Short mmCIF file of C-alpha atoms in Angstrom, two decimals:
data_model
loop_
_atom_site.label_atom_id
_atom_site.label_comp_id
_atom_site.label_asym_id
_atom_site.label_seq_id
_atom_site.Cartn_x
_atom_site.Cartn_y
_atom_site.Cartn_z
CA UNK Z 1 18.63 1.04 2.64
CA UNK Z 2 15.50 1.20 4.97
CA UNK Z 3 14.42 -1.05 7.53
CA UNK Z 4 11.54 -3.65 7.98
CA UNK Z 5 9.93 -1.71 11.34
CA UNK Z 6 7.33 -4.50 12.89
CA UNK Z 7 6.74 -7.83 13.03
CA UNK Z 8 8.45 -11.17 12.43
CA UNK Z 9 11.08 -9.47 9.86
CA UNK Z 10 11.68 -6.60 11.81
CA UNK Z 11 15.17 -5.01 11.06
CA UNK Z 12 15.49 -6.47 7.74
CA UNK Z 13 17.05 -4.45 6.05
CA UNK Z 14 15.17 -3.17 1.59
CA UNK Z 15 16.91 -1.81 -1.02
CA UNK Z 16 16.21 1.11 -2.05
CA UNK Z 17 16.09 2.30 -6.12
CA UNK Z 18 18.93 5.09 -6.91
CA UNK Z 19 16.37 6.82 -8.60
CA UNK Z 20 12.56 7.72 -9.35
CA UNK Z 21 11.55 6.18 -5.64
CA UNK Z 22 10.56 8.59 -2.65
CA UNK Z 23 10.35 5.80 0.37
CA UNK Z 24 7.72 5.98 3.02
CA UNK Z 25 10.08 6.73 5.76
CA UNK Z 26 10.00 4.54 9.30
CA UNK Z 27 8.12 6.93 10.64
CA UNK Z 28 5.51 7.30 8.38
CA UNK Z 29 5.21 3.25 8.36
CA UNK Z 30 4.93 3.08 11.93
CA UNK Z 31 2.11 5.53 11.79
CA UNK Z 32 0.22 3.70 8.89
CA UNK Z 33 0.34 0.34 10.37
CA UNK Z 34 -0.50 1.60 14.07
CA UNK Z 35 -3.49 3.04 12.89
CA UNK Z 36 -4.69 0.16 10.33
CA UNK Z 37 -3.93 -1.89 13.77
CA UNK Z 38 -6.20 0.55 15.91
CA UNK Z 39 -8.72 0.52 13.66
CA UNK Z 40 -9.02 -2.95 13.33
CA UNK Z 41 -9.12 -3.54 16.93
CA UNK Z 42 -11.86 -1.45 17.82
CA UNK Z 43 -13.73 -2.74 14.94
CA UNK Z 44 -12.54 -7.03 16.51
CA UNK Z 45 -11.22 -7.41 12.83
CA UNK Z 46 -8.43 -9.63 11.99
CA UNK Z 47 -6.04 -7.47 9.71
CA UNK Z 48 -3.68 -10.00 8.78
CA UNK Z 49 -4.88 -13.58 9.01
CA UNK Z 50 -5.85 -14.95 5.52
CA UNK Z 51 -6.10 -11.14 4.40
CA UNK Z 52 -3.75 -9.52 1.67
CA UNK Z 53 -2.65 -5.89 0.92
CA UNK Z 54 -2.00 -4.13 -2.67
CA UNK Z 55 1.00 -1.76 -3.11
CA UNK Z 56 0.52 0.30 -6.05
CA UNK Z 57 3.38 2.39 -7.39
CA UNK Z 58 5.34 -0.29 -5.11
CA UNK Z 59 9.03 1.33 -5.41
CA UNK Z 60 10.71 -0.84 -2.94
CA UNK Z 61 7.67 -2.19 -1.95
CA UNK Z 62 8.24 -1.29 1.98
CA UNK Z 63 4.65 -0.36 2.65
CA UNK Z 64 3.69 -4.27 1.18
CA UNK Z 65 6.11 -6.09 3.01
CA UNK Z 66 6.00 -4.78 6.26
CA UNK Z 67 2.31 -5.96 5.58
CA UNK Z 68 3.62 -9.40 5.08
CA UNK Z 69 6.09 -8.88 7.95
CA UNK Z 70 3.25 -8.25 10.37
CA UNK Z 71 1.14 -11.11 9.48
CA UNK Z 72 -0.32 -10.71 6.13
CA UNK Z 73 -1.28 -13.51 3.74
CA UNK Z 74 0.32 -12.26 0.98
CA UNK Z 75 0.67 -8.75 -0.75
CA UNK Z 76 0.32 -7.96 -4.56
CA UNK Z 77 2.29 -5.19 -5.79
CA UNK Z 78 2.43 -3.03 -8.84
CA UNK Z 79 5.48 -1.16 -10.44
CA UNK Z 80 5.83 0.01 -13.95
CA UNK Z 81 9.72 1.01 -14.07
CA UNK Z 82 11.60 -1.85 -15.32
CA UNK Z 83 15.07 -0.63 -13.01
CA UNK Z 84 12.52 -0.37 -10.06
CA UNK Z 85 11.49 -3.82 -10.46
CA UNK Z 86 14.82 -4.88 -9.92
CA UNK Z 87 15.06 -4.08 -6.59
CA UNK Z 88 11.80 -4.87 -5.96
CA UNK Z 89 12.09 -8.40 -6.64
CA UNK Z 90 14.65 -8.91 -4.47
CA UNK Z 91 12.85 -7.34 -1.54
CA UNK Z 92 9.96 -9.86 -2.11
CA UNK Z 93 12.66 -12.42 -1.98
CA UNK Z 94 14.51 -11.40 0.39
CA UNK Z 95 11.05 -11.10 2.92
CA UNK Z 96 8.22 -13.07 1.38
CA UNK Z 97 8.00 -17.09 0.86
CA UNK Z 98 7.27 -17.53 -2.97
CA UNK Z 99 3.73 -17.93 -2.45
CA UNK Z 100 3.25 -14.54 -0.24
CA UNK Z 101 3.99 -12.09 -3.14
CA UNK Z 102 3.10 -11.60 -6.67
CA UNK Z 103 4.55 -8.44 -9.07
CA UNK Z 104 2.78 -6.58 -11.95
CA UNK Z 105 4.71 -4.99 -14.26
CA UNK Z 106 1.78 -2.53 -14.78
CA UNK Z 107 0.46 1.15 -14.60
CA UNK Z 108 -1.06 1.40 -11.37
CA UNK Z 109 -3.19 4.60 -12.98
CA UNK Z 110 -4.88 1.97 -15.20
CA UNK Z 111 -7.88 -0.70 -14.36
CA UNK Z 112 -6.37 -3.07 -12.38
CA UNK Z 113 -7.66 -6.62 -14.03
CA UNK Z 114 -6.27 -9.48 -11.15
CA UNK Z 115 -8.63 -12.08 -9.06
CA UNK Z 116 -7.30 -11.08 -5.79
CA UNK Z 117 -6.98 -14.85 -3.83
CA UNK Z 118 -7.58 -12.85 -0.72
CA UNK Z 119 -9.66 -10.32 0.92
CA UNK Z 120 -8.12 -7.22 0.97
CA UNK Z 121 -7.49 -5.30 4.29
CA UNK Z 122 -5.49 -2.58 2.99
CA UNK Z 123 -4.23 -0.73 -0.79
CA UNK Z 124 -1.46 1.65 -0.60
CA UNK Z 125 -1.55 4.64 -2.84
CA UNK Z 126 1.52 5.92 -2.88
CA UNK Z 127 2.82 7.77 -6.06
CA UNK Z 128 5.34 10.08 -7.11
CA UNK Z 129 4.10 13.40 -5.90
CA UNK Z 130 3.63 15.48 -8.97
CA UNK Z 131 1.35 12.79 -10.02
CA UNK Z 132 -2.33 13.34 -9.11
CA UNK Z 133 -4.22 9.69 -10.07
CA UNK Z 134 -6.44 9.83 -6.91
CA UNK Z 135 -10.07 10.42 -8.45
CA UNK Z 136 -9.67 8.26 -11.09
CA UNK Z 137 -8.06 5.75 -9.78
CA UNK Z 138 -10.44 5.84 -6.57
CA UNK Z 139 -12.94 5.18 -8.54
CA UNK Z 140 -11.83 2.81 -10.75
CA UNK Z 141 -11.02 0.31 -7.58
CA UNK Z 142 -14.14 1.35 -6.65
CA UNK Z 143 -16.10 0.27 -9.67
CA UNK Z 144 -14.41 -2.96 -9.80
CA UNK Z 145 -15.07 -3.88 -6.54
CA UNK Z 146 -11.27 -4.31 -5.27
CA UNK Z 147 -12.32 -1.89 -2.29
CA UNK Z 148 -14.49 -4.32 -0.23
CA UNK Z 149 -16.59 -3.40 2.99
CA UNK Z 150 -13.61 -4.13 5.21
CA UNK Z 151 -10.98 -2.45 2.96
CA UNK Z 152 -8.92 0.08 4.41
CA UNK Z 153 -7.62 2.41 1.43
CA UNK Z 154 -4.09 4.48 2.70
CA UNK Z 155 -3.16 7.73 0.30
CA UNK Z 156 0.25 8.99 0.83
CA UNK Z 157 0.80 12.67 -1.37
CA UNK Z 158 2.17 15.75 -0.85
CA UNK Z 159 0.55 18.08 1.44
CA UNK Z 160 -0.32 20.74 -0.82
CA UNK Z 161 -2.21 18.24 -3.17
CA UNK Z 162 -5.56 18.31 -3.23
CA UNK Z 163 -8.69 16.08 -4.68
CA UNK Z 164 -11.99 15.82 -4.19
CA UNK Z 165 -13.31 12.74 -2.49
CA UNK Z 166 -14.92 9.73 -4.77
CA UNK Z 167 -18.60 9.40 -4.16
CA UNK Z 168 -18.24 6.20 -2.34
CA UNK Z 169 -15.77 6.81 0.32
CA UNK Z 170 -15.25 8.51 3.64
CA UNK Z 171 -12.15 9.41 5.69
CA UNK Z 172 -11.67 7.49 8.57
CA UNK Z 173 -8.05 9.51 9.38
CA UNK Z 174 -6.08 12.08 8.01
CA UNK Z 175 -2.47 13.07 9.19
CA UNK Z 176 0.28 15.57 7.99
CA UNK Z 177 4.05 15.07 8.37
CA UNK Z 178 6.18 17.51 6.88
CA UNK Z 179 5.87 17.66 3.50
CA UNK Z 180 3.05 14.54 3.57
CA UNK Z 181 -0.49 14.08 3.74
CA UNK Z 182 -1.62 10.64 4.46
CA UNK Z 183 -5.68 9.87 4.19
CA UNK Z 184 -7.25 6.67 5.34
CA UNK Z 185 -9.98 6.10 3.62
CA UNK Z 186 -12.98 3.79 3.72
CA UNK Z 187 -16.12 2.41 1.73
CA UNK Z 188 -19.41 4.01 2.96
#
């Protein structure tokens, strides 16, 4: 089990898949979210209020609902493997009111076809590390206009893993821990 780390659901406690799911540990979270929040302070823009977040290759779908647990709108996430849904559905349950979260049994490497009710502060790319969907999928959010002016695109992948950055986009932040690389990255 992990933890909810901030905001009004702080402590709660996720499941956690047996298998095929690496976590974003607390550490990693608390990073993430305390520089989404620095960012949008010196920038006087409201991360949360009426804004949503996408979690692609959710797992337990910690990085989404601690969205949601800090203020969020409501958070859209996407999981292909049916015995990872599972547990992700009772996460959402567990943290989100029924009209905070919606699940897409879907390949997060593919086009991503949903009318997003919100604008979107923040997508988490977080895949299994030996996958490597980052151009493609880059620019593929790109080209459909999910990443909006104000959109704050987070890559978690191993350290060693390397891509060249979509035409496009800029990183705003980059950090290493351990074994991790995490990129912030946002629309020029």
């Amino acid at each position: 089990m992990i933890n909810i780390i901030g905001g009004k659901y702080k402590r709660a406690k996720l499941e956690v898949p047996i298998q095929n799911v690496r976590p974003t540990s607390a550490i990693k979270r608390e990073a993430i979210f305390s520089i989404l929040e620095s960012y949008a302070l010196k920038n006087s823009y409201n991360l949360y209020e009426d804004k949503c977040f996408i979690d692609l290759f959710a797992g337990s779908g910690s990085l989404g609902l601690e969205a949601i647990s800090r203020g969020s709108a409501f958070s859209y996430f996407f999981e292909i493997n049916n015995k990872v849904l599972n547990t992700l559905t009772v996460n959402c349950k567990k943290i989100c009111k029924e009209n905070q979260f919606r699940i897409y049994q879907q390949d997060s490497t593919q086009a991503i076809d949903v009318n997003f009710d919100y604008p979107i502060s923040g997508i988490f790319i977080d895949p299994p590390y030996k996958l490597n969907p980052f151009n493609n999928l880059l620019k593929k959010l790109l080209d459909n206009n999910i990443i909006q002016k104000n959109t704050i695109t987070i890559v978690e992948t191993n350290n060693k893993t390397s891509f060249e950055l979509v035409n496009g986009l800029s990183i705003l932040n980059e950090r290493v821990y351990g074994k991790t690389k995490i990129l912030f990255l946002k629309k020029n």
